[in-house]
Tab-separated table of C-alpha atoms in Angstrom:
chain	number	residue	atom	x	y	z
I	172	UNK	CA	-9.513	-31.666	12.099
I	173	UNK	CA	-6.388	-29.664	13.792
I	174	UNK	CA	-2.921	-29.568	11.775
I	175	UNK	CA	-0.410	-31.690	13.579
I	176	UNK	CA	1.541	-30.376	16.967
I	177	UNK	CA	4.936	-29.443	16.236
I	178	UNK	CA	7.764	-29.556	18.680
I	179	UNK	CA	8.854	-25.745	18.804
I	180	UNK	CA	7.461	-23.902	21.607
I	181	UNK	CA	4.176	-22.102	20.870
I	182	UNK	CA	4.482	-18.576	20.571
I	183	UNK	CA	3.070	-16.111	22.707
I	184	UNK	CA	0.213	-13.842	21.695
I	185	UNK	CA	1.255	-10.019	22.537
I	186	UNK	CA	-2.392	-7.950	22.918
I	187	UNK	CA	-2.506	-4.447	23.236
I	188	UNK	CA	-5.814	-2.149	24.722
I	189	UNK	CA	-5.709	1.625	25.755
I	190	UNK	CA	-9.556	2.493	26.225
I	191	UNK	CA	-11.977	0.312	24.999
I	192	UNK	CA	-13.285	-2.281	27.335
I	193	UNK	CA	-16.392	-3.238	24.796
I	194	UNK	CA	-14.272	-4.167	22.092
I	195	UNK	CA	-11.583	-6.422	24.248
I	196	UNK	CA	-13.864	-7.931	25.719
I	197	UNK	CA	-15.053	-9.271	22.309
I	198	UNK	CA	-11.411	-9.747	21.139
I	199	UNK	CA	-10.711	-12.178	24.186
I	200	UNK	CA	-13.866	-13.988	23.566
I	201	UNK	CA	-13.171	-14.564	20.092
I	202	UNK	CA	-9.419	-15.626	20.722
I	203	UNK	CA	-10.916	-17.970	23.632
I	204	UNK	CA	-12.705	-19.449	20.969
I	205	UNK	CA	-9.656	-20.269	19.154
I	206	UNK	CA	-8.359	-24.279	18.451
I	207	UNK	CA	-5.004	-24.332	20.670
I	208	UNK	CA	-6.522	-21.159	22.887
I	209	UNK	CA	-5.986	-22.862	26.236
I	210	UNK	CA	-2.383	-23.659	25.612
I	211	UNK	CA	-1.623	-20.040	24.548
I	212	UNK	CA	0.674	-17.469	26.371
I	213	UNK	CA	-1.511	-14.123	26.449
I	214	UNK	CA	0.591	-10.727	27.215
I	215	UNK	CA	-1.398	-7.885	27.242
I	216	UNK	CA	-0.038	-4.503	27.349
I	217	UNK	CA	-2.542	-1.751	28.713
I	218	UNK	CA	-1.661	1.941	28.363
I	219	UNK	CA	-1.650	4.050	30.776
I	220	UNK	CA	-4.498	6.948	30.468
I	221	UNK	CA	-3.311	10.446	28.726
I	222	UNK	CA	-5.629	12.083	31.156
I	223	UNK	CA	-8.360	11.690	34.070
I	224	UNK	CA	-10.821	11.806	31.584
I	225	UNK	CA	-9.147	8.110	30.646
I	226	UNK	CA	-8.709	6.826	33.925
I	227	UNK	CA	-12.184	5.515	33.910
I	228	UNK	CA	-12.325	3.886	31.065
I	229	UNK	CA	-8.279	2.346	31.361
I	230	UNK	CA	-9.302	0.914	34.535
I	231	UNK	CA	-12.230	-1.017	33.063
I	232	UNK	CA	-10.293	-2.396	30.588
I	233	UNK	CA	-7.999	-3.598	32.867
I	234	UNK	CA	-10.808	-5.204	34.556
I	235	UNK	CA	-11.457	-7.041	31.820
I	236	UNK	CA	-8.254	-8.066	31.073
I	237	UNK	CA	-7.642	-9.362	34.863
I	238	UNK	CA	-11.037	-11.391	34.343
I	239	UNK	CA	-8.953	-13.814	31.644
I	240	UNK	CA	-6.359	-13.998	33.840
I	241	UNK	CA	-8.474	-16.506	36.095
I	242	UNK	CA	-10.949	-17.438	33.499
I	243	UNK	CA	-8.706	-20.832	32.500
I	244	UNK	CA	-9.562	-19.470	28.683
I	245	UNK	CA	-5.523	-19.393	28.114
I	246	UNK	CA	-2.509	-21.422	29.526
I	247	UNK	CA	-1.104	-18.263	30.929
I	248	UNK	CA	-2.118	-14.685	31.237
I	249	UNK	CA	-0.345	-11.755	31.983
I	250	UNK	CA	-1.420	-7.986	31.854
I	251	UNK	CA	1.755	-5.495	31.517
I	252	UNK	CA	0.433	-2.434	32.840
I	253	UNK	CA	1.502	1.239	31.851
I	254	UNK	CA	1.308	4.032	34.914
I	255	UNK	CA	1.851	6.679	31.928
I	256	UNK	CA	0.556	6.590	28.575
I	257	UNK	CA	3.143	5.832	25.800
I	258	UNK	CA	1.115	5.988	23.224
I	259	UNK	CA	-0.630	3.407	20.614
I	260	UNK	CA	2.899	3.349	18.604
I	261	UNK	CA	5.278	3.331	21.326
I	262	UNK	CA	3.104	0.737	23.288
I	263	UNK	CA	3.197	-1.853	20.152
I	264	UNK	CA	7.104	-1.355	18.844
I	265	UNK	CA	7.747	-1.774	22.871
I	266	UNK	CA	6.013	-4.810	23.479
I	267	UNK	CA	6.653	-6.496	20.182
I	268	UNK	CA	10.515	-6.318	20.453
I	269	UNK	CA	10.561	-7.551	24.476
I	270	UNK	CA	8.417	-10.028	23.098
I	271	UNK	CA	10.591	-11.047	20.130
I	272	UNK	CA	13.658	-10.785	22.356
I	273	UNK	CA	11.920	-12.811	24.751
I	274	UNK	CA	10.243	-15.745	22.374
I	275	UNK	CA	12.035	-15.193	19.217
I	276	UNK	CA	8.714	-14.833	17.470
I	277	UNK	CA	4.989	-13.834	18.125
I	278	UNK	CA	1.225	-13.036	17.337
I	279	UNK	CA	0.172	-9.774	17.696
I	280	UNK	CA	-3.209	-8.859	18.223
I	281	UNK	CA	-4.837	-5.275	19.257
I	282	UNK	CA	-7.713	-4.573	21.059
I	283	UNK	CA	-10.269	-4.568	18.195
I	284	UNK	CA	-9.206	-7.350	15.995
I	285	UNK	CA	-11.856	-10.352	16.395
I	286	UNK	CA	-10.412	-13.690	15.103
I	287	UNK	CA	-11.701	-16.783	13.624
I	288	UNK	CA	-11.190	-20.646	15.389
I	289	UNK	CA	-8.385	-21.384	12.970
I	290	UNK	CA	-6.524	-18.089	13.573
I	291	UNK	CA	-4.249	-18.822	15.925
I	292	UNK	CA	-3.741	-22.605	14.063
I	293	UNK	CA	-2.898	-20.333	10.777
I	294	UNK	CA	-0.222	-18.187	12.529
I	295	UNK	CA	2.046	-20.734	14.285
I	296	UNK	CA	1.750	-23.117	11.092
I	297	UNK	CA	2.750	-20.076	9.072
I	298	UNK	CA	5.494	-19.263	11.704
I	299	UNK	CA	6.913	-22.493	11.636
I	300	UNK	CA	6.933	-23.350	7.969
I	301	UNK	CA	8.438	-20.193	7.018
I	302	UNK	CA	11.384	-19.466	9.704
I	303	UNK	CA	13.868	-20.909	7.802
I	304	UNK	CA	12.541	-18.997	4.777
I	305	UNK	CA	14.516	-15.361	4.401
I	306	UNK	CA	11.635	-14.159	1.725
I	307	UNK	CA	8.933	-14.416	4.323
I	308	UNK	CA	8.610	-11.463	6.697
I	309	UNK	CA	5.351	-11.217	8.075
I	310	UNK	CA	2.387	-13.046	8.447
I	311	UNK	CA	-1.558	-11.398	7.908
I	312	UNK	CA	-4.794	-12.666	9.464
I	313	UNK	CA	-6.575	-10.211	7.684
I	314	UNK	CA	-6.844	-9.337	3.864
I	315	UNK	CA	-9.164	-7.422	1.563
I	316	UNK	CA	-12.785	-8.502	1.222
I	317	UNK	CA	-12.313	-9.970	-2.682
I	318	UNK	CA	-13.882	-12.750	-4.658
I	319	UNK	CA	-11.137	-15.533	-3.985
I	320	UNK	CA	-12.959	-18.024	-6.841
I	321	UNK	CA	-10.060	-19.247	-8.597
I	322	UNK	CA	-7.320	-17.959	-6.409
I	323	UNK	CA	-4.809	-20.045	-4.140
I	324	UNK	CA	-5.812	-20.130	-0.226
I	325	UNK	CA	-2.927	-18.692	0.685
I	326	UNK	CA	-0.090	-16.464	-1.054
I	327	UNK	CA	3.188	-14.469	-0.711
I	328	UNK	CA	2.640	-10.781	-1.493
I	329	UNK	CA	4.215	-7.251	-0.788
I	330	UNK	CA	1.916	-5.707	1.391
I	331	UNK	CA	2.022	-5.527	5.174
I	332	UNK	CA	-1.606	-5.811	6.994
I	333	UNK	CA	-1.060	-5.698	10.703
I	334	UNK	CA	-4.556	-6.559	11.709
I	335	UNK	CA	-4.008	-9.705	13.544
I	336	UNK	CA	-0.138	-10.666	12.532
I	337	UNK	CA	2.529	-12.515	13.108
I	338	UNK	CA	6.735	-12.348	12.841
I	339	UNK	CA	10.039	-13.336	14.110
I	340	UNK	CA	13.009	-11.703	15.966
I	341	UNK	CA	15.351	-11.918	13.324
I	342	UNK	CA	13.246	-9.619	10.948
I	343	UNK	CA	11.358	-7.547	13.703
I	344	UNK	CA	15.169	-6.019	14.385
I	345	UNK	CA	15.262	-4.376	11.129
I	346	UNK	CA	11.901	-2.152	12.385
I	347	UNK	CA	13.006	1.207	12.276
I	348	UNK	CA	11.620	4.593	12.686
I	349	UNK	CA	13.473	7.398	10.511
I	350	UNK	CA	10.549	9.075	8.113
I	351	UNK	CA	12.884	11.682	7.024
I	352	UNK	CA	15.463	9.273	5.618
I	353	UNK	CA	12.166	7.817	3.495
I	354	UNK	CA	10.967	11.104	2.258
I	355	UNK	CA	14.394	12.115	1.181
I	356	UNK	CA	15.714	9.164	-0.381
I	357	UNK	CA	12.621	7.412	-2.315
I	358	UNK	CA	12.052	8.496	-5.559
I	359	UNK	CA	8.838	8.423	-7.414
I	360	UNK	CA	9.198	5.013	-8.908
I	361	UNK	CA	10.216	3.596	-5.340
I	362	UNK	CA	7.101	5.027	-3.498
I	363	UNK	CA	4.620	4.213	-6.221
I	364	UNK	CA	5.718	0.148	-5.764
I	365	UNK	CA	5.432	1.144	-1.929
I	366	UNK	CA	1.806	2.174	-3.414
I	367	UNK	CA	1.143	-1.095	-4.871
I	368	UNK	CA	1.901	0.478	-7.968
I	369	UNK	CA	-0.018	3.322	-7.244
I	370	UNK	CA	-3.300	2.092	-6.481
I	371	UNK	CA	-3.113	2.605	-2.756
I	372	UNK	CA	-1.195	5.625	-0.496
I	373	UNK	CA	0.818	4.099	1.741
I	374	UNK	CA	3.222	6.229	1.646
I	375	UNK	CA	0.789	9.300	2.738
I	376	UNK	CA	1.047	8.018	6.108
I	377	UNK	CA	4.773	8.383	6.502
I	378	UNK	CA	4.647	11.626	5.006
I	379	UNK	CA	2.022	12.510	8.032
I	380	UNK	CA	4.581	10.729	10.552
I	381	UNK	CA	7.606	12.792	8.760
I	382	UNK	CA	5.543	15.989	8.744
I	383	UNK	CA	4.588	15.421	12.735
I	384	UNK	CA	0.963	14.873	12.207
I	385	UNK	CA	0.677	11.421	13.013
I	386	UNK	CA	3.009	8.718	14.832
I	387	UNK	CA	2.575	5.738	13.584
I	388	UNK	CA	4.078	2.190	13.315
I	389	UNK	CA	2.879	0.038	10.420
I	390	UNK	CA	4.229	2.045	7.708
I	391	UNK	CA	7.709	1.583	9.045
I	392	UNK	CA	7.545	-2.128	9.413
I	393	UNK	CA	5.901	-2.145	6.189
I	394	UNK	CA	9.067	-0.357	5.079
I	395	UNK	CA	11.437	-2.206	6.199
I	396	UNK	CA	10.050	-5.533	4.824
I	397	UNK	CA	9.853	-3.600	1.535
I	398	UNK	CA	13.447	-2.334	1.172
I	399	UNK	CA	15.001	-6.030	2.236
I	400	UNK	CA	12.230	-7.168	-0.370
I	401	UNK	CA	10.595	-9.489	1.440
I	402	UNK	CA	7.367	-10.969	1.549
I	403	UNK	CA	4.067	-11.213	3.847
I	404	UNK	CA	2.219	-14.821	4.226
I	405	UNK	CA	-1.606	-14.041	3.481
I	406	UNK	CA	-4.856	-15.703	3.653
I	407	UNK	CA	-7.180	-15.081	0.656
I	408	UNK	CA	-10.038	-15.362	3.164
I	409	UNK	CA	-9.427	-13.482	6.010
I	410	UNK	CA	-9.394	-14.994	9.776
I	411	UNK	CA	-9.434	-11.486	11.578
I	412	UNK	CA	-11.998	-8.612	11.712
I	413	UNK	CA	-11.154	-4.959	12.753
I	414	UNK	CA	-14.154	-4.116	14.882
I	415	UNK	CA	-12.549	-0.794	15.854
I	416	UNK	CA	-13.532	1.189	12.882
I	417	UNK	CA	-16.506	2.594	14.506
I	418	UNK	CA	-14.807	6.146	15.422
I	419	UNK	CA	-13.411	4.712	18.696
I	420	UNK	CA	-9.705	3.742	17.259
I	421	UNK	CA	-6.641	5.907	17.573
I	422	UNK	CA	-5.770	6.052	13.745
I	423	UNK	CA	-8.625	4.939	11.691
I	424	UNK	CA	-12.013	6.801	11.357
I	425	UNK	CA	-15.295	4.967	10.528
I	426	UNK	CA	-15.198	2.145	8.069
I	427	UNK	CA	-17.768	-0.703	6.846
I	428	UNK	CA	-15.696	-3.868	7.266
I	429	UNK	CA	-17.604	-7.029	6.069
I	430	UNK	CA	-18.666	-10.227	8.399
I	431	UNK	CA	-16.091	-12.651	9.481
I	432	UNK	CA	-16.536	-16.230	9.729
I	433	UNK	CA	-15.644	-16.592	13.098
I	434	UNK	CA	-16.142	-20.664	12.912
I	435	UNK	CA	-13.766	-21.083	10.025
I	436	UNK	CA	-10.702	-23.162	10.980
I	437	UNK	CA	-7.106	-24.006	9.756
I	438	UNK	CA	-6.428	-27.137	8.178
I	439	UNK	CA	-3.217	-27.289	6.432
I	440	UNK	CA	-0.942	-25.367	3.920
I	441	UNK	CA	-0.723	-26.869	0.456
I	442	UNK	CA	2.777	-27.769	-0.971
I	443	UNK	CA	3.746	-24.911	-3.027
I	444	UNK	CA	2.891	-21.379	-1.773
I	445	UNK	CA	3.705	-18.634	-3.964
I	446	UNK	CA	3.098	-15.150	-5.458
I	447	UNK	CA	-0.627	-14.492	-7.125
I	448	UNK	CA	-0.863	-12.203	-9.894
I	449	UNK	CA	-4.318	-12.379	-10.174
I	450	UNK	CA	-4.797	-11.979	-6.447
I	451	UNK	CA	-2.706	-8.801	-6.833
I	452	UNK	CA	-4.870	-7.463	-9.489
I	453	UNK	CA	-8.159	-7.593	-7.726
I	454	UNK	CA	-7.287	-6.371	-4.546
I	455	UNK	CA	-5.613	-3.413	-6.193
I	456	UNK	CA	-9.089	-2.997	-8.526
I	457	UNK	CA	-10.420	-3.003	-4.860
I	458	UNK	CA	-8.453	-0.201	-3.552
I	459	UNK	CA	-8.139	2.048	-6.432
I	460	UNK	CA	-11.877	3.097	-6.565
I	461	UNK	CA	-12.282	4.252	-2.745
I	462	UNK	CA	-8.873	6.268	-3.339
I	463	UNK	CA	-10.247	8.014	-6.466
I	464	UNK	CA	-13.334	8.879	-4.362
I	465	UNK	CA	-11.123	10.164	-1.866
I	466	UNK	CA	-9.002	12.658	-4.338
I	467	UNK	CA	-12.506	13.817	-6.118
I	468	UNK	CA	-13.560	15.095	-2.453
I	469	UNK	CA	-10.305	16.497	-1.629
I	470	UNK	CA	-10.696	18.419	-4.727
I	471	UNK	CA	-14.210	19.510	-4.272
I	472	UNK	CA	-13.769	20.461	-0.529
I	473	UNK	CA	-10.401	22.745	-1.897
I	474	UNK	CA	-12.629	24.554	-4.725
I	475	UNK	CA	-15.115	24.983	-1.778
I	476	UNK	CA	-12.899	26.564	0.681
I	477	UNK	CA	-11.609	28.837	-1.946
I	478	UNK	CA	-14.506	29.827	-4.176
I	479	UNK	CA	-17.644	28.691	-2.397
I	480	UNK	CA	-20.308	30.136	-4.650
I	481	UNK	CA	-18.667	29.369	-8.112
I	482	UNK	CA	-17.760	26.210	-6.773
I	483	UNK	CA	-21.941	25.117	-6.000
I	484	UNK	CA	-22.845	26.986	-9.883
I	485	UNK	CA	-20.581	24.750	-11.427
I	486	UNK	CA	-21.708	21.187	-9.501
I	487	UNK	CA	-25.064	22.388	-10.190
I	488	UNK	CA	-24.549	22.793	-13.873
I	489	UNK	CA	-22.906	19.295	-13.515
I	490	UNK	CA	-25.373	17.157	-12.203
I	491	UNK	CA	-27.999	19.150	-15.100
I	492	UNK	CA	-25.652	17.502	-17.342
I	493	UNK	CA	-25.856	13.992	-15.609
I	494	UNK	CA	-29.623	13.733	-15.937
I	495	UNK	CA	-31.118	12.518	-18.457
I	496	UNK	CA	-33.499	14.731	-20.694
């Protein structure tokens, strides 16, 4: 059963593709697929290719994209196409703020984030309930793959996942980009709550974007909802998928990301939503290992570069150690 219609205009659903016709072809199926789908403004913004060795593979996706414009999946489709390329970073902070200026709020979804039936029913009840709301910043479609036994269905956190989201005007105008003011004036205390108390690093990536080794977006927006200290809507069960982590995406490298239930629907919000302690402590249980992993390599590739021989003597001697006699 659908939640109720409300009277406030539906938002509009802001997409954004550069290269990969294969995966939005599977995003706009799945979001076809959505309750409320064919009453849904799309916008999709396609970047223009950094090269010839793009052009093929930009025009197919706009191919794809004009095939939903007359496929009667949507209310209304429009494609918002780039002659230049602008860039994964520039392309999203662009189109979200005409949106917001535009709408006042909206759902943003990439190329490569599948979504469930009930995801677009989850974002506009979670954009309506929590307008009025100054805590709430953002919502999530996706979270961490966790056992939810015993934990609410949805919650108010601190972290930012931008994986299918949602947000409104009011708080999208405080997005700003200014890594070097971040660097200099967060101490270690600030960044390691950034760093959900240090089990994840965020703040790694703004580093990279201060240092000029990446441009990025999310880490800013995730900034700037965590200096007002504000708050992100999540589900504890996630209604998006990234299906990008195959080596394809701009940012991300490869990545196992488990199964989404792409039938699951939205049904209602309970009467109390609040913070989850216990949902905090198992998604950062979740993190922490894969980041430990992470700083043993970066260690072992660093002794490797340096002192190669000594280096394989003393991993040998190790793992002798390890087995049992």
């Amino acid at each position: 059963m659908r939640p109720p219609e409300t009277p406030k205009a539906r938002p509009p659903v802001v997409m954004f593709a550069y290269r990969r016709p294969d995966h939005l072809r599977r995003t706009l199926a799945a979001l076809a697929a959505n309750d409320g789908a064919s009453e849904t403004h799309v916008i999709l913004h396609s970047d223009g290719p950094r090269g010839a060795a793009d052009a093929a593979a930009v025009k197919a996706v706009r191919k794809v994209a004009q095939e939903a414009v007359g496929s009667g999946a949507f209310g209304d489709f429009a494609i918002v196409a780039q002659d230049r390329n602008k860039g994964l970073a520039a392309n999203i902070v662009d189109g979200v703020t005409a949106a917001m200026a535009a709408h006042g709020r909206a759902i943003v979804v990439e190329d490569d984030i599948v979504t469930a039936r009930g995801f677009l029913d989850f974002m506009r009840a979670g954009l309506d309930r929590f307008e009025g709301d100054p805590r709430v910043w953002h919502i999530s479609g996706w979270f961490y793959d966790i056992d939810p036994a015993g934990l609410p269905d949805y919650a108010l956190w601190q972290v930012m996942n931008c994986w299918g989201w949602a947000s409104w005007a009011d708080r999208w105008q405080h997005y700003r980009e200014d890594p070097q003011r971040i660097v200099r004036d967060w101490d270690r205390a600030t960044r390691r709550r950034y760093n959900l108390d240090g089990a994840h690093d965020f703040f790694c990536q703004i580093e990279d974007n201060a240092s000029g080794r990446k441009y990025t977006w999310d880490c800013f927006w995730y900034a700037a909802i965590f200096e007002a200290g504000g708050l992100c809507l999540t589900p504890t069960r996630a209604f998006a998928r990234n299906i990008g982590l195959d080596g394809t995406g701009e940012n991300c490298g490869p990545a196992d990301m488990p199964a989404l239930d792409t039938s699951r629907r939205f049904e209602s919000f309970p009467p109390e939503i609040g913070e989850s302690p216990e949902m905090v402590a198992r998604v950062k249980a979740k993190v922490r290992l894969p980041m430990l992993n992470r700083a043993k390599r970066g260690v072992k590739l660093t002794l490797m570069s340096v002192a190669p021989q000594a280096t394989e003597r003393l991993l040998g001697a190790y793992g002798k150690l390890q087995r049992p006699s």
